Every structure is written in C-alpha cells, then in structure tokens.
C-alpha cells in the first residue's frame, strides 16, 4: 500500500456540549486498487469533539478529495464511486457501523460522514473507507497509481437543516426590523414558507407575499412589486446542509494553495485592483493574517490564525471556494430557516438565537491574554462580536500581532461559555440547528430575493472545477458573467444578512433584517472585497443540497 502525505486538517477549539468542534482528518492511505472497475479504495482517520444527532437534526463532515497527476502543480476534483447511504466499498470501522453512516450525494463529488442514531460525544473513527472512481474522471490506471500522482482530502463541518415550513420575517414594524418580509403593505405578519412551489408577490394590503424595497441601487424590485420567485429557487423548505462555521483563513489558504499560478492573482486577497479592492498589505489588517508573495506565483499563501473567519473576500472569491469544494451559495430564505427553525413562531426583533437581547464582549475579554491559537475564549458571557471593538487583549494587546485592531473572532468562540448555561443556544449565539456566528463577526453573503439576478439561482452544487483563472462556473449563480465562460466574476444578485463586527446599529443583527439584502458591491458602486465607503465586512458560509 502507498502512503499518502497530503491532508487538510482544521482544528476548531470549542467546548459547547451541543455543537461539535475539533475536526481532524489524518492518515490517508491507499487500501486497494481495482483496475477493472477503474477505482481505488482509500482509508483515513477522523476525530471530532461533541459530534451529535438529536431528534431534530445532526451535524456531519463533508469530505472530498483532490488529486494531482503532475506532482502537485495542478489539482483536480475526485469523483466517488457510487452514491447513496453506505454504497459498496464505503465503510465505517466495524465497531461504529451501527452508529455512523456515509452518505454520497448523487453527483458523487464527496461524502458526508454523519451519525445514524441519536447520540452526542467525541469520536475517533479509524479506517473510514471511500472509493475514488478515477475512470469517471478520465484518468488511466497507470496514471492513477503513478508515483507522482498525489491525493489530499479536505473536511468541512456542516449542519443538516431538515425539511419543514418556517416563517420569513419577524412581525416587527419596518422601523424596527428593516425591510423584513411581510404578508402585505398594511400588515407585519411574516411570510410563511410551507413548500418549494413558486411564490407570487404582490402589492396587496394583506394575505399576500409582499416585498419591501431596501433602498439598493440598480434593479432591486420596488416595494409592492409583482414578481415570481421560481419553484427552482431554494426557499428553505427542503432539507439542505449549511456550514457550521464561517469560512476560515485556514480553509481559504488550503483552497488558494491548490490553484494554478494563472488563477492565484485573481484570488489574492492581500492585493486587488480598481474593481475588487483587497487588504492591500502583507501585514495583519483588521485581524486578517493571510500573506502571499505574488512575485512568486507558485508560492504558498500562509495564515497565522487558521481558525479565524477570512475577511477581505469578495463574492467571486467565496463563489470560487464554493465551486472548488463542491458546495453552493445559500439564499436569504435559507438563512432565515437556519436561524429560526421549522415552524417556530417569529419573535419581533429577535436575533438568530431566538431572543431580543444580546451580549457583546469588552475589548479586554479575550482569554488568555496571549497570542491566539484557536483555543482562546472570552472571559464573559458574550454571544456576538459587535461594536467595532479595538481589541486590547489576545492578539490585540499592546505587543500582539493585531494590537488595537478591530476584526473577527475565531469561529465557535461563543460556544466556550455554554458548559453551565441554562440556554446553550443563547449563550453560544447559535442558530436553531446549531450553525454558529450567523450574526456579527462577518456578514453572511446570501442570494437575494430582491433582484432578477438572484432569482436566476436554481440551487446547483459546485462541480469542483474552476476556470483557468480561478472563477466559479455555475451559470445560475449570482455574479455570472454575461459571457458564461468567464465564470462568476461579479456580485449582482448577492446580498448580506446578519451584520458584521462593525455594523452601525444592533437592528442589523436581527434574523429578519434586510438592510443589506440586495446591496451588493457592484450595484452600489463599491469595491468588491471591502469598501470603507460602503461598510460591509463580508465572510463566507456555504451550503449543499441534501440529496
């Protein structure tokens, strides 16, 4: 058997008993080859703290493989052999087979490792097996097994959001939760999404689906407009998977370092051009620690804080990651479903944890007061990163690498305060199903209902393959170039939910607030990665269809 040395290991340190953390993949090995079938079976080990499944939903690990046939110069996405639950050749270690299962989606782009029965606890799965169908990828047996053919696997923690009806909008007056969905011009009753059928909006006073214009420039629908939300547009009723945490610097660097030299300049967030903007520094800016030497295009990007959400990314950047990881954008309706839950009555002005109150940390609350290593916590009971704090603790202390800088905190940090909590969801600042930091930290990019370009989205998953210049290729995704071969190189059709660490007022953090739901950078005349004149610090969170 041939030992394979490339793995993607991402560690999240959190101690919330309800939501998992500390994902590690290790020891990728080739087990056997079947040249007649054009397949190779691999095994790997998976460890995860507090993996869970309850009567409502569960978490899962999305695992996918990349391979290189030229010694690592270029990487391609590997297809799985088979689909469904525990297809032939895919297996969990014998002692855990009654507790866990492998689900391979119909497009065969990866596999979910998830619990099959209700339980909570840390796990160590040694020898999880999956099968690469190299023949399906057009690779010959001799190339697939050649010494310079490399393989690497990646794991991303996801949360399963089950099928079910829900409320979009929270019943608040528009002056409180701005531009929320209502059932008419004269009422505040929220939309009720009870299937994936098309939605016809109108300007009626009540008993309809009413759209409130958010004041965006360009072709946002006016208040009371009559338009169709197509049946193909994901409305959140159907089940889907959603990343548990926002896209991190560690995940971004792992992605970036697989790109060919031709693509890296287009995904380089440390610089930018007159359209994209960027961090424009190799130093630490607003707590972003990523560096890359553009003078050597084959060089690797580096992060000092892999568990920190990645900032200074544009929608084309996030879409490229989604394509590469075989994930997809999520809609603003799916965002509300993940935050509020199935058939949970909406509370006027509520935040994603289901109450109307929040607790922000103080600037000196990062503990311990040393370099942040992904295990740092907060010394109070905060559940949201807001107020544009100039941190004076952790990396923000006087001799820290981000002294006095505002910016995002590591993913999952609020879960560390839930061990003795009477309401872990509130203490962790979590959505109903266990997705973390849906408010504050960095804004959530979502597909808007408010523009025709958003409504073109049909919920297609990424294919794993980018253009030669590193752009996503799905024709239905927001931002697709009029010349589709150019890929997703714009932002129109995207908006933002949940606010960020510097949002100007707390109402923006509300679950149903749509202040920026149709205000993408291109339509507003803003730089795509970050523009201080437009004020949205976006991150990334992606989903996947559940079949």
Short mmCIF file of C-alpha atoms in Angstrom, two decimals:
data_model
loop_
_atom_site.label_atom_id
_atom_site.label_comp_id
_atom_site.label_asym_id
_atom_site.label_seq_id
_atom_site.Cartn_x
_atom_site.Cartn_y
_atom_site.Cartn_z
CA UNK A 1 0.00 0.00 0.00
CA UNK A 2 1.16 3.52 -0.76
CA UNK A 3 1.21 6.16 1.98
CA UNK A 4 -0.34 9.49 1.01
CA UNK A 5 1.01 12.52 2.76
CA UNK A 6 -1.39 15.30 1.92
CA UNK A 7 -4.30 16.01 4.25
CA UNK A 8 -6.30 19.03 5.22
CA UNK A 9 -6.54 19.31 8.99
CA UNK A 10 -8.61 22.06 10.52
CA UNK A 11 -8.95 22.34 14.27
CA UNK A 12 -11.75 24.23 15.97
CA UNK A 13 -11.40 24.53 19.72
CA UNK A 14 -14.73 24.93 21.47
CA UNK A 15 -16.40 23.25 24.41
CA UNK A 16 -20.11 23.64 23.74
CA UNK A 17 -21.78 20.33 24.59
CA UNK A 18 -24.39 20.76 21.88
CA UNK A 19 -22.28 21.52 18.82
CA UNK A 20 -19.21 19.76 17.51
CA UNK A 21 -15.67 21.08 17.18
CA UNK A 22 -12.04 20.00 16.78
CA UNK A 23 -12.30 18.26 13.42
CA UNK A 24 -9.16 16.45 12.30
CA UNK A 25 -8.52 14.18 9.31
CA UNK A 26 -5.35 12.09 9.24
CA UNK A 27 -3.54 9.04 7.81
CA UNK A 28 -4.87 8.98 4.27
CA UNK A 29 -3.84 5.61 2.80
CA UNK A 30 -4.39 3.69 -0.38
CA UNK A 31 -6.00 0.36 0.56
CA UNK A 32 -6.51 -1.38 -2.78
CA UNK A 33 -6.98 -0.82 -6.49
CA UNK A 34 -9.45 -2.37 -8.90
CA UNK A 35 -8.16 -1.70 -12.39
CA UNK A 36 -11.10 -3.48 -13.97
CA UNK A 37 -13.56 -1.09 -12.33
CA UNK A 38 -11.23 1.90 -12.56
CA UNK A 39 -11.32 2.55 -8.82
CA UNK A 40 -9.01 2.92 -5.83
CA UNK A 41 -10.14 2.44 -2.23
CA UNK A 42 -8.67 4.78 0.39
CA UNK A 43 -8.89 4.96 4.15
CA UNK A 44 -8.47 7.81 6.60
CA UNK A 45 -8.99 8.62 10.27
CA UNK A 46 -11.48 11.18 11.54
CA UNK A 47 -11.69 12.71 15.01
CA UNK A 48 -14.29 15.21 16.14
CA UNK A 49 -15.36 16.54 19.53
CA UNK A 50 -19.04 16.51 20.52
CA UNK A 51 -20.42 15.02 17.33
CA UNK A 52 -24.20 14.89 17.69
CA UNK A 53 -27.54 13.80 16.37
CA UNK A 54 -30.84 14.52 18.11
CA UNK A 55 -34.49 14.17 17.22
CA UNK A 56 -34.35 17.40 15.21
CA UNK A 57 -31.15 17.30 13.18
CA UNK A 58 -27.45 16.45 13.23
CA UNK A 59 -24.02 17.60 12.24
CA UNK A 60 -21.90 16.00 9.52
CA UNK A 61 -18.45 16.23 7.98
CA UNK A 62 -18.26 16.94 4.24
CA UNK A 63 -15.18 15.12 2.94
CA UNK A 64 -13.84 15.49 -0.59
CA UNK A 65 -10.62 14.61 -2.36
CA UNK A 66 -8.36 16.43 -4.79
CA UNK A 67 -5.72 14.68 -6.89
CA UNK A 68 -2.72 15.83 -8.86
CA UNK A 69 -1.18 13.91 -11.76
CA UNK A 70 1.76 16.28 -12.17
CA UNK A 71 3.37 16.19 -8.76
CA UNK A 72 1.27 18.95 -7.24
CA UNK A 73 1.42 21.63 -9.95
CA UNK A 74 -2.32 21.37 -10.61
CA UNK A 75 -5.18 19.72 -8.69
CA UNK A 76 -8.49 18.24 -9.82
CA UNK A 77 -11.62 17.12 -8.00
CA UNK A 78 -12.07 13.39 -7.44
CA UNK A 79 -15.34 11.59 -8.16
CA UNK A 80 -16.67 8.99 -5.75
CA UNK A 81 -17.71 5.51 -6.92
CA UNK A 82 -21.40 5.08 -6.19
CA UNK A 83 -23.96 7.16 -4.32
CA UNK A 84 -26.49 6.84 -1.51
CA UNK A 85 -26.11 5.57 2.05
CA UNK A 86 -23.04 3.35 2.56
CA UNK A 87 -22.50 2.46 -1.11
CA UNK A 88 -20.31 -0.53 -1.96
CA UNK A 89 -16.73 -0.02 -0.79
CA UNK A 90 -17.57 2.86 1.56
CA UNK A 91 -17.41 1.85 5.19
CA UNK A 92 -17.22 2.97 8.79
CA UNK A 93 -14.99 0.99 11.22
CA UNK A 94 -16.81 -2.17 12.32
CA UNK A 95 -17.33 -1.12 15.94
CA UNK A 96 -19.08 2.08 14.83
CA UNK A 97 -21.16 0.82 11.91
CA UNK A 98 -24.35 0.86 13.96
CA UNK A 99 -23.72 4.47 14.99
CA UNK A 100 -22.44 6.20 11.87
CA UNK A 101 -23.08 6.19 8.15
CA UNK A 102 -21.60 7.54 4.94
CA UNK A 103 -23.85 9.42 2.53
CA UNK A 104 -22.58 10.03 -1.01
CA UNK A 105 -24.67 12.59 -2.95
CA UNK A 106 -25.94 11.75 -6.41
CA UNK A 107 -23.32 13.94 -8.10
CA UNK A 108 -20.57 11.84 -6.43
CA UNK A 109 -18.44 14.87 -5.53
CA UNK A 110 -17.64 13.79 -1.97
CA UNK A 111 -19.13 12.11 1.07
CA UNK A 112 -20.82 13.04 4.31
CA UNK A 113 -19.77 11.22 7.48
CA UNK A 114 -22.63 11.51 9.95
CA UNK A 115 -24.29 9.81 12.91
CA UNK A 116 -27.10 7.39 12.10
CA UNK A 117 -28.59 7.29 15.61
CA UNK A 118 -29.23 9.82 18.35
CA UNK A 119 -26.12 10.40 20.44
CA UNK A 120 -23.63 13.08 21.44
CA UNK A 121 -19.94 12.73 22.12
CA UNK A 122 -16.42 12.94 20.83
CA UNK A 123 -15.47 10.37 18.23
CA UNK A 124 -12.39 8.74 16.75
CA UNK A 125 -13.08 6.80 13.57
CA UNK A 126 -10.00 4.86 12.43
CA UNK A 127 -10.05 3.46 8.92
CA UNK A 128 -13.03 5.16 7.28
CA UNK A 129 -13.03 3.91 3.68
CA UNK A 130 -14.16 5.51 0.44
CA UNK A 131 -13.69 4.71 -3.25
CA UNK A 132 -12.31 7.01 -5.94
CA UNK A 133 -13.70 6.38 -9.43
CA UNK A 134 -10.67 7.52 -11.39
CA UNK A 135 -12.11 6.14 -14.62
CA UNK A 136 -15.07 8.53 -14.26
CA UNK A 137 -12.55 11.36 -14.02
CA UNK A 138 -10.86 10.27 -17.25
CA UNK A 139 -7.68 9.06 -15.53
CA UNK A 140 -5.97 5.87 -16.69
CA UNK A 141 -4.98 3.11 -14.26
CA UNK A 142 -1.29 3.74 -14.86
CA UNK A 143 -1.61 7.47 -14.14
CA UNK A 144 -3.91 6.94 -11.15
CA UNK A 145 -1.30 4.73 -9.49
CA UNK A 146 1.82 6.57 -10.65
CA UNK A 147 4.37 7.71 -8.07
CA UNK A 148 3.85 11.39 -8.87
CA UNK A 149 0.06 11.20 -8.58
CA UNK A 150 -0.85 12.82 -5.27
CA UNK A 151 -4.07 12.86 -3.27
CA UNK A 152 -5.33 15.08 -0.50
CA UNK A 153 -8.61 15.12 1.41
CA UNK A 154 -10.46 18.01 3.00
CA UNK A 155 -13.13 18.11 5.68
CA UNK A 156 -15.68 20.82 6.44
CA UNK A 157 -18.13 20.69 9.34
CA UNK A 158 -21.73 21.02 8.22
CA UNK A 159 -25.14 21.09 9.88
CA UNK A 160 -28.17 19.31 8.43
CA UNK A 161 -31.19 21.63 8.22
CA UNK A 162 -34.27 19.42 7.87
CA UNK A 163 -37.26 19.87 5.61
CA UNK A 164 -40.06 21.90 7.11
CA UNK A 165 -42.18 25.02 6.98
CA UNK A 166 -40.95 28.24 8.60
CA UNK A 167 -41.50 31.97 8.94
CA UNK A 168 -39.51 34.55 6.99
CA UNK A 169 -39.87 37.96 8.58
CA UNK A 170 -40.44 38.51 12.28
CA UNK A 171 -43.63 40.56 12.51
CA UNK A 172 -41.88 43.78 13.53
CA UNK A 173 -42.77 47.21 12.20
CA UNK A 174 -40.45 48.12 9.34
CA UNK A 175 -38.88 50.80 11.54
CA UNK A 176 -37.66 48.05 13.89
CA UNK A 177 -36.61 45.12 11.67
CA UNK A 178 -35.99 46.95 8.44
CA UNK A 179 -37.31 45.70 5.09
CA UNK A 180 -38.43 42.33 6.51
CA UNK A 181 -40.77 40.09 4.54
CA UNK A 182 -44.47 40.70 5.29
CA UNK A 183 -47.82 39.42 4.07
CA UNK A 184 -48.97 42.82 2.84
CA UNK A 185 -48.40 46.54 2.74
CA UNK A 186 -50.68 47.11 5.73
CA UNK A 187 -49.59 44.20 7.97
CA UNK A 188 -46.39 42.98 9.61
CA UNK A 189 -47.25 39.26 9.51
CA UNK A 190 -44.23 37.34 8.17
CA UNK A 191 -44.13 35.17 5.08
CA UNK A 192 -44.92 31.52 5.75
CA UNK A 193 -42.86 29.17 3.58
CA UNK A 194 -44.58 25.78 3.52
CA UNK A 195 -43.26 24.23 0.30
CA UNK A 196 -40.85 24.87 -2.57
CA UNK A 197 -43.55 25.95 -5.01
CA UNK A 198 -43.23 29.26 -6.82
CA UNK A 199 -44.13 32.38 -4.83
CA UNK A 200 -46.05 35.21 -6.48
CA UNK A 201 -45.55 38.56 -4.77
CA UNK A 202 -48.00 41.46 -5.00
CA UNK A 203 -48.73 44.89 -3.60
CA UNK A 204 -51.92 43.87 -1.78
CA UNK A 205 -52.58 45.19 1.72
CA UNK A 206 -52.70 41.69 3.27
CA UNK A 207 -52.85 37.95 2.60
CA UNK A 208 -50.05 38.03 0.06
CA UNK A 209 -46.28 37.85 -0.24
CA UNK A 210 -45.20 41.47 -0.05
CA UNK A 211 -41.69 42.69 -0.91
CA UNK A 212 -40.18 45.77 0.75
CA UNK A 213 -37.50 47.60 -1.19
CA UNK A 214 -34.31 48.04 0.87
CA UNK A 215 -33.09 51.15 -0.92
CA UNK A 216 -30.44 49.44 -3.03
CA UNK A 217 -29.31 50.97 -6.29
CA UNK A 218 -29.94 49.30 -9.63
CA UNK A 219 -32.71 46.83 -10.38
CA UNK A 220 -33.93 45.90 -6.91
CA UNK A 221 -37.68 45.31 -7.07
CA UNK A 222 -39.72 48.26 -5.73
CA UNK A 223 -41.92 47.83 -2.67
CA UNK A 224 -45.12 46.03 -3.57
CA UNK A 225 -43.76 44.78 -6.88
CA UNK A 226 -45.38 41.80 -8.54
CA UNK A 227 -42.78 39.17 -9.43
CA UNK A 228 -42.34 35.41 -9.31
CA UNK A 229 -39.92 33.61 -7.03
CA UNK A 230 -39.48 30.49 -9.18
CA UNK A 231 -40.05 26.97 -7.92
CA UNK A 232 -36.38 26.28 -8.73
CA UNK A 233 -35.18 29.00 -6.31
CA UNK A 234 -34.27 27.38 -2.94
CA UNK A 235 -36.71 28.74 -0.38
CA UNK A 236 -35.50 26.85 2.67
CA UNK A 237 -38.41 24.42 2.93
CA UNK A 238 -36.42 21.49 1.53
CA UNK A 239 -33.60 19.99 3.55
CA UNK A 240 -30.06 21.24 2.98
CA UNK A 241 -26.66 21.24 4.64
CA UNK A 242 -25.06 24.50 5.84
CA UNK A 243 -21.52 25.11 7.03
CA UNK A 244 -21.43 25.13 10.82
CA UNK A 245 -18.88 27.94 10.86
CA UNK A 246 -17.95 30.76 8.56
CA UNK A 247 -15.18 30.17 6.03
CA UNK A 248 -11.86 30.42 7.87
CA UNK A 249 -8.40 31.66 6.97
CA UNK A 250 -7.16 28.07 7.20
CA UNK A 251 -9.76 26.84 4.73
CA UNK A 252 -9.09 29.76 2.40
CA UNK A 253 -5.33 29.16 2.36
CA UNK A 254 -5.82 25.42 1.75
CA UNK A 255 -8.00 26.28 -1.25
CA UNK A 256 -5.72 29.01 -2.56
CA UNK A 257 -2.66 26.79 -2.44
CA UNK A 258 -4.22 24.26 -4.82
CA UNK A 259 -4.82 26.89 -7.51
CA UNK A 260 -2.61 27.06 -10.59
CA UNK A 261 -0.30 30.05 -10.94
CA UNK A 262 -2.66 31.56 -13.54
CA UNK A 263 -5.51 31.72 -11.03
CA UNK A 264 -3.80 32.86 -7.85
CA UNK A 265 -3.59 36.57 -8.78
CA UNK A 266 -7.38 36.65 -9.19
CA UNK A 267 -7.93 35.12 -5.74
CA UNK A 268 -5.20 37.11 -3.99
CA UNK A 269 -6.99 38.94 -1.17
CA UNK A 270 -3.78 40.62 0.01
CA UNK A 271 -3.90 42.91 -3.02
CA UNK A 272 -6.53 43.83 -5.58
CA UNK A 273 -7.47 46.12 -8.43
CA UNK A 274 -9.78 49.07 -9.00
CA UNK A 275 -12.82 46.79 -9.02
CA UNK A 276 -12.05 44.27 -6.31
CA UNK A 277 -10.01 46.13 -3.73
CA UNK A 278 -8.40 43.99 -1.05
CA UNK A 279 -6.35 44.05 2.12
CA UNK A 280 -3.50 45.74 0.21
CA UNK A 281 -0.97 44.55 2.74
CA UNK A 282 1.10 41.53 3.70
CA UNK A 283 0.71 42.57 7.30
CA UNK A 284 -2.10 41.97 9.77
CA UNK A 285 -5.02 44.29 8.97
CA UNK A 286 -8.30 44.17 10.87
CA UNK A 287 -7.05 40.86 12.29
CA UNK A 288 -6.65 39.26 8.84
CA UNK A 289 -3.29 37.44 8.91
CA UNK A 290 -3.04 35.96 5.39
CA UNK A 291 0.09 36.62 3.35
CA UNK A 292 1.17 35.61 -0.17
CA UNK A 293 4.23 36.53 -2.22
CA UNK A 294 2.75 37.45 -5.59
CA UNK A 295 6.26 37.82 -7.04
CA UNK A 296 6.49 34.01 -6.87
CA UNK A 297 3.14 32.76 -8.23
CA UNK A 298 3.89 29.16 -7.30
CA UNK A 299 4.48 30.07 -3.67
CA UNK A 300 2.02 29.13 -0.94
CA UNK A 301 -0.18 31.53 0.98
CA UNK A 302 0.17 31.45 4.76
CA UNK A 303 -2.12 32.25 7.68
CA UNK A 304 -1.09 32.78 11.27
CA UNK A 305 -4.65 32.21 12.54
CA UNK A 306 -6.32 29.31 10.67
CA UNK A 307 -9.44 29.26 12.89
CA UNK A 308 -10.28 32.93 12.27
CA UNK A 309 -13.00 33.78 9.72
CA UNK A 310 -11.47 35.03 6.50
CA UNK A 311 -12.16 38.67 5.67
CA UNK A 312 -11.34 40.76 2.60
CA UNK A 313 -13.02 38.21 0.38
CA UNK A 314 -15.36 39.18 -2.45
CA UNK A 315 -18.36 37.24 -3.68
CA UNK A 316 -16.34 35.92 -6.68
CA UNK A 317 -13.76 34.73 -4.13
CA UNK A 318 -16.36 32.94 -1.99
CA UNK A 319 -18.08 31.52 -5.07
CA UNK A 320 -14.73 30.14 -6.25
CA UNK A 321 -14.28 28.37 -2.91
CA UNK A 322 -17.83 27.00 -3.18
CA UNK A 323 -17.13 25.65 -6.66
CA UNK A 324 -13.82 24.12 -5.58
CA UNK A 325 -15.34 22.43 -2.52
CA UNK A 326 -18.47 21.28 -4.43
CA UNK A 327 -20.70 23.43 -2.21
CA UNK A 328 -23.19 26.13 -3.23
CA UNK A 329 -24.49 29.58 -2.26
CA UNK A 330 -27.42 29.80 0.15
CA UNK A 331 -30.42 32.08 -0.22
CA UNK A 332 -31.66 34.66 2.23
CA UNK A 333 -34.71 32.48 2.85
CA UNK A 334 -32.46 29.54 3.74
CA UNK A 335 -30.56 31.86 6.08
CA UNK A 336 -33.77 32.66 7.98
CA UNK A 337 -34.71 28.97 8.12
CA UNK A 338 -31.31 28.03 9.59
CA UNK A 339 -31.56 30.81 12.14
CA UNK A 340 -35.20 30.47 13.23
CA UNK A 341 -36.06 26.78 12.77
CA UNK A 342 -39.07 24.87 11.49
CA UNK A 343 -42.49 26.20 12.48
CA UNK A 344 -41.04 28.32 15.26
CA UNK A 345 -43.20 31.44 15.71
CA UNK A 346 -41.27 34.56 14.82
CA UNK A 347 -40.43 36.97 17.64
CA UNK A 348 -40.37 40.66 16.66
CA UNK A 349 -36.79 41.90 16.62
CA UNK A 350 -35.28 38.52 17.51
CA UNK A 351 -31.67 37.61 16.88
CA UNK A 352 -30.59 34.25 15.49
CA UNK A 353 -30.50 32.66 18.97
CA UNK A 354 -34.23 33.36 19.39
CA UNK A 355 -34.31 36.28 21.84
CA UNK A 356 -34.28 40.07 21.51
CA UNK A 357 -31.24 40.63 23.74
CA UNK A 358 -27.55 40.19 23.05
CA UNK A 359 -24.32 40.49 25.00
CA UNK A 360 -21.25 41.96 23.35
CA UNK A 361 -17.77 41.36 24.80
CA UNK A 362 -15.43 44.03 26.09
CA UNK A 363 -12.20 44.81 24.30
CA UNK A 364 -10.14 43.17 27.05
CA UNK A 365 -12.13 39.94 27.26
CA UNK A 366 -10.07 37.62 25.03
CA UNK A 367 -8.51 34.99 27.29
CA UNK A 368 -5.81 34.10 27.91
CA UNK A 369 -4.19 37.45 27.18
CA UNK A 370 -1.54 35.93 24.91
CA UNK A 371 -1.22 35.00 21.24
CA UNK A 372 -4.46 33.49 19.98
CA UNK A 373 -4.02 29.85 18.96
CA UNK A 374 -7.56 28.76 18.12
CA UNK A 375 -8.31 27.73 21.72
CA UNK A 376 -8.88 31.24 23.10
CA UNK A 377 -12.15 32.02 24.86
CA UNK A 378 -13.91 35.09 26.20
CA UNK A 379 -13.87 35.93 29.88
CA UNK A 380 -17.55 36.93 29.91
CA UNK A 381 -20.89 35.63 28.62
CA UNK A 382 -20.87 37.42 25.26
CA UNK A 383 -22.69 35.87 22.30
CA UNK A 384 -21.92 38.28 19.45
CA UNK A 385 -18.92 40.20 18.09
CA UNK A 386 -20.15 43.75 17.53
CA UNK A 387 -19.36 47.41 18.23
CA UNK A 388 -16.18 47.51 16.10
CA UNK A 389 -14.11 46.86 19.21
CA UNK A 390 -10.43 47.75 19.06
CA UNK A 391 -9.27 44.62 20.85
CA UNK A 392 -6.83 45.19 23.71
CA UNK A 393 -6.45 41.52 24.65
CA UNK A 394 -5.21 38.39 22.91
CA UNK A 395 -3.67 39.37 19.58
CA UNK A 396 -4.97 42.88 20.24
CA UNK A 397 -2.80 43.51 23.32
CA UNK A 398 -0.11 46.16 23.05
CA UNK A 399 2.59 43.75 21.82
CA UNK A 400 0.24 41.42 19.91
CA UNK A 401 0.26 40.89 16.14
CA UNK A 402 -3.03 42.83 15.81
CA UNK A 403 -2.53 45.41 18.55
CA UNK A 404 -5.61 47.59 18.93
CA UNK A 405 -7.24 46.30 15.75
CA UNK A 406 -10.95 45.53 15.38
CA UNK A 407 -12.00 42.45 13.47
CA UNK A 408 -13.48 38.96 13.67
CA UNK A 409 -13.01 36.44 16.47
CA UNK A 410 -12.23 32.77 15.87
CA UNK A 411 -15.12 30.58 14.81
CA UNK A 412 -17.02 28.90 17.62
CA UNK A 413 -15.61 31.15 20.34
CA UNK A 414 -19.01 31.87 21.92
CA UNK A 415 -19.73 28.16 22.39
CA UNK A 416 -17.00 28.03 25.02
CA UNK A 417 -19.28 29.80 27.52
CA UNK A 418 -22.15 27.30 27.34
CA UNK A 419 -20.96 24.48 29.60
CA UNK A 420 -23.04 25.68 32.58
CA UNK A 421 -25.67 27.57 30.64
CA UNK A 422 -29.40 27.04 31.07
CA UNK A 423 -29.88 28.04 27.41
CA UNK A 424 -26.84 26.91 25.39
CA UNK A 425 -28.24 28.27 22.13
CA UNK A 426 -28.43 31.80 23.52
CA UNK A 427 -25.05 31.55 25.26
CA UNK A 428 -23.40 30.26 22.08
CA UNK A 429 -25.11 32.80 19.82
CA UNK A 430 -26.21 29.88 17.63
CA UNK A 431 -28.98 29.44 15.11
CA UNK A 432 -31.78 26.98 15.82
CA UNK A 433 -30.00 23.99 14.26
CA UNK A 434 -26.52 24.71 15.61
CA UNK A 435 -24.88 26.98 13.00
CA UNK A 436 -22.50 29.36 14.74
CA UNK A 437 -21.99 33.12 14.36
CA UNK A 438 -24.87 33.73 11.97
CA UNK A 439 -24.87 37.29 13.35
CA UNK A 440 -21.91 39.61 13.87
CA UNK A 441 -18.27 38.70 13.19
CA UNK A 442 -18.56 38.88 9.37
CA UNK A 443 -21.63 39.46 7.20
CA UNK A 444 -23.23 36.40 5.58
CA UNK A 445 -23.38 36.52 1.76
CA UNK A 446 -26.77 35.26 0.57
CA UNK A 447 -28.63 35.07 -2.72
CA UNK A 448 -31.19 37.87 -2.67
CA UNK A 449 -34.89 37.57 -3.42
CA UNK A 450 -34.87 41.24 -4.39
CA UNK A 451 -33.26 41.18 -7.84
CA UNK A 452 -33.85 39.22 -11.05
CA UNK A 453 -30.19 38.14 -10.98
CA UNK A 454 -30.74 36.48 -7.62
CA UNK A 455 -33.91 34.72 -8.71
CA UNK A 456 -31.99 33.02 -11.53
CA UNK A 457 -30.36 30.83 -8.88
CA UNK A 458 -31.52 27.21 -9.05
CA UNK A 459 -29.53 25.80 -6.15
CA UNK A 460 -26.95 23.89 -8.18
CA UNK A 461 -23.99 22.48 -6.25
CA UNK A 462 -20.43 23.25 -7.24
CA UNK A 463 -18.67 20.84 -9.58
CA UNK A 464 -15.20 21.02 -8.04
CA UNK A 465 -13.78 22.61 -11.20
CA UNK A 466 -12.90 26.29 -11.74
CA UNK A 467 -11.97 28.23 -14.86
CA UNK A 468 -8.27 28.51 -15.65
CA UNK A 469 -8.31 31.92 -13.95
CA UNK A 470 -9.96 30.61 -10.79
CA UNK A 471 -13.62 31.60 -11.22
CA UNK A 472 -16.72 29.55 -10.40
CA UNK A 473 -18.56 28.19 -13.42
CA UNK A 474 -22.21 27.54 -12.43
CA UNK A 475 -24.40 29.51 -14.82
CA UNK A 476 -27.23 30.01 -12.33
CA UNK A 477 -25.07 31.50 -9.57
CA UNK A 478 -25.26 35.25 -8.87
CA UNK A 479 -22.48 37.23 -10.48
CA UNK A 480 -22.11 35.01 -13.55
CA UNK A 481 -20.55 36.96 -16.38
CA UNK A 482 -22.72 37.65 -19.48
CA UNK A 483 -20.11 35.54 -21.24
CA UNK A 484 -20.67 32.46 -19.13
CA UNK A 485 -17.24 31.00 -19.91
CA UNK A 486 -15.72 33.82 -17.84
CA UNK A 487 -17.44 32.46 -14.75
CA UNK A 488 -18.73 34.22 -11.64
CA UNK A 489 -16.81 37.49 -11.77
CA UNK A 490 -19.43 39.91 -10.43
CA UNK A 491 -21.66 40.39 -7.40
CA UNK A 492 -25.15 41.41 -8.59
CA UNK A 493 -27.72 39.03 -7.13
CA UNK A 494 -25.89 38.69 -3.82
CA UNK A 495 -26.77 40.49 -0.59
CA UNK A 496 -25.82 40.23 3.07
CA UNK A 497 -27.54 39.14 6.27
CA UNK A 498 -26.55 39.08 9.93
CA UNK A 499 -24.33 42.17 10.09
CA UNK A 500 -20.63 42.22 10.92
CA UNK A 501 -18.31 43.29 13.72
CA UNK A 502 -18.67 46.95 12.80
CA UNK A 503 -22.36 47.22 11.86
CA UNK A 504 -23.61 50.67 12.86
CA UNK A 505 -26.68 49.58 14.84
CA UNK A 506 -27.94 46.44 16.54
CA UNK A 507 -31.09 46.10 14.43
CA UNK A 508 -28.90 44.95 11.52
CA UNK A 509 -28.07 41.80 13.52
CA UNK A 510 -31.73 40.74 13.70
CA UNK A 511 -32.62 37.48 11.95
CA UNK A 512 -35.06 39.11 9.54
CA UNK A 513 -33.30 42.45 8.97
CA UNK A 514 -32.71 43.04 5.25
CA UNK A 515 -30.77 46.32 5.37
CA UNK A 516 -28.11 44.91 3.00
CA UNK A 517 -30.05 42.01 1.49
CA UNK A 518 -29.86 43.45 -2.04
CA UNK A 519 -26.88 45.81 -1.67
CA UNK A 520 -24.06 44.00 -3.43
CA UNK A 521 -20.85 45.93 -4.19
CA UNK A 522 -21.19 46.11 -8.00
CA UNK A 523 -24.71 47.56 -7.93
CA UNK A 524 -23.73 50.04 -5.21
CA UNK A 525 -20.52 51.16 -6.93
CA UNK A 526 -18.30 49.71 -4.18
CA UNK A 527 -15.09 47.73 -4.13
CA UNK A 528 -15.94 44.02 -4.04
CA UNK A 529 -13.70 42.82 -1.20
CA UNK A 530 -14.20 45.65 1.22
CA UNK A 531 -15.00 49.30 0.74
CA UNK A 532 -14.96 51.61 3.78
CA UNK A 533 -17.44 53.85 1.98
CA UNK A 534 -19.98 51.02 1.80
CA UNK A 535 -19.34 49.46 5.17
CA UNK A 536 -19.89 45.70 4.83
CA UNK A 537 -17.19 43.29 6.00
CA UNK A 538 -18.28 40.03 4.45
CA UNK A 539 -17.20 36.48 5.11
CA UNK A 540 -18.36 33.22 3.60
CA UNK A 541 -20.75 30.42 4.53
CA UNK A 542 -21.93 27.85 2.01
CA UNK A 543 -24.38 25.03 1.71
CA UNK A 544 -25.11 21.82 -0.14
CA UNK A 545 -28.21 20.04 -1.28
CA UNK A 546 -29.27 17.12 0.87
CA UNK A 547 -29.63 14.57 -1.92
#
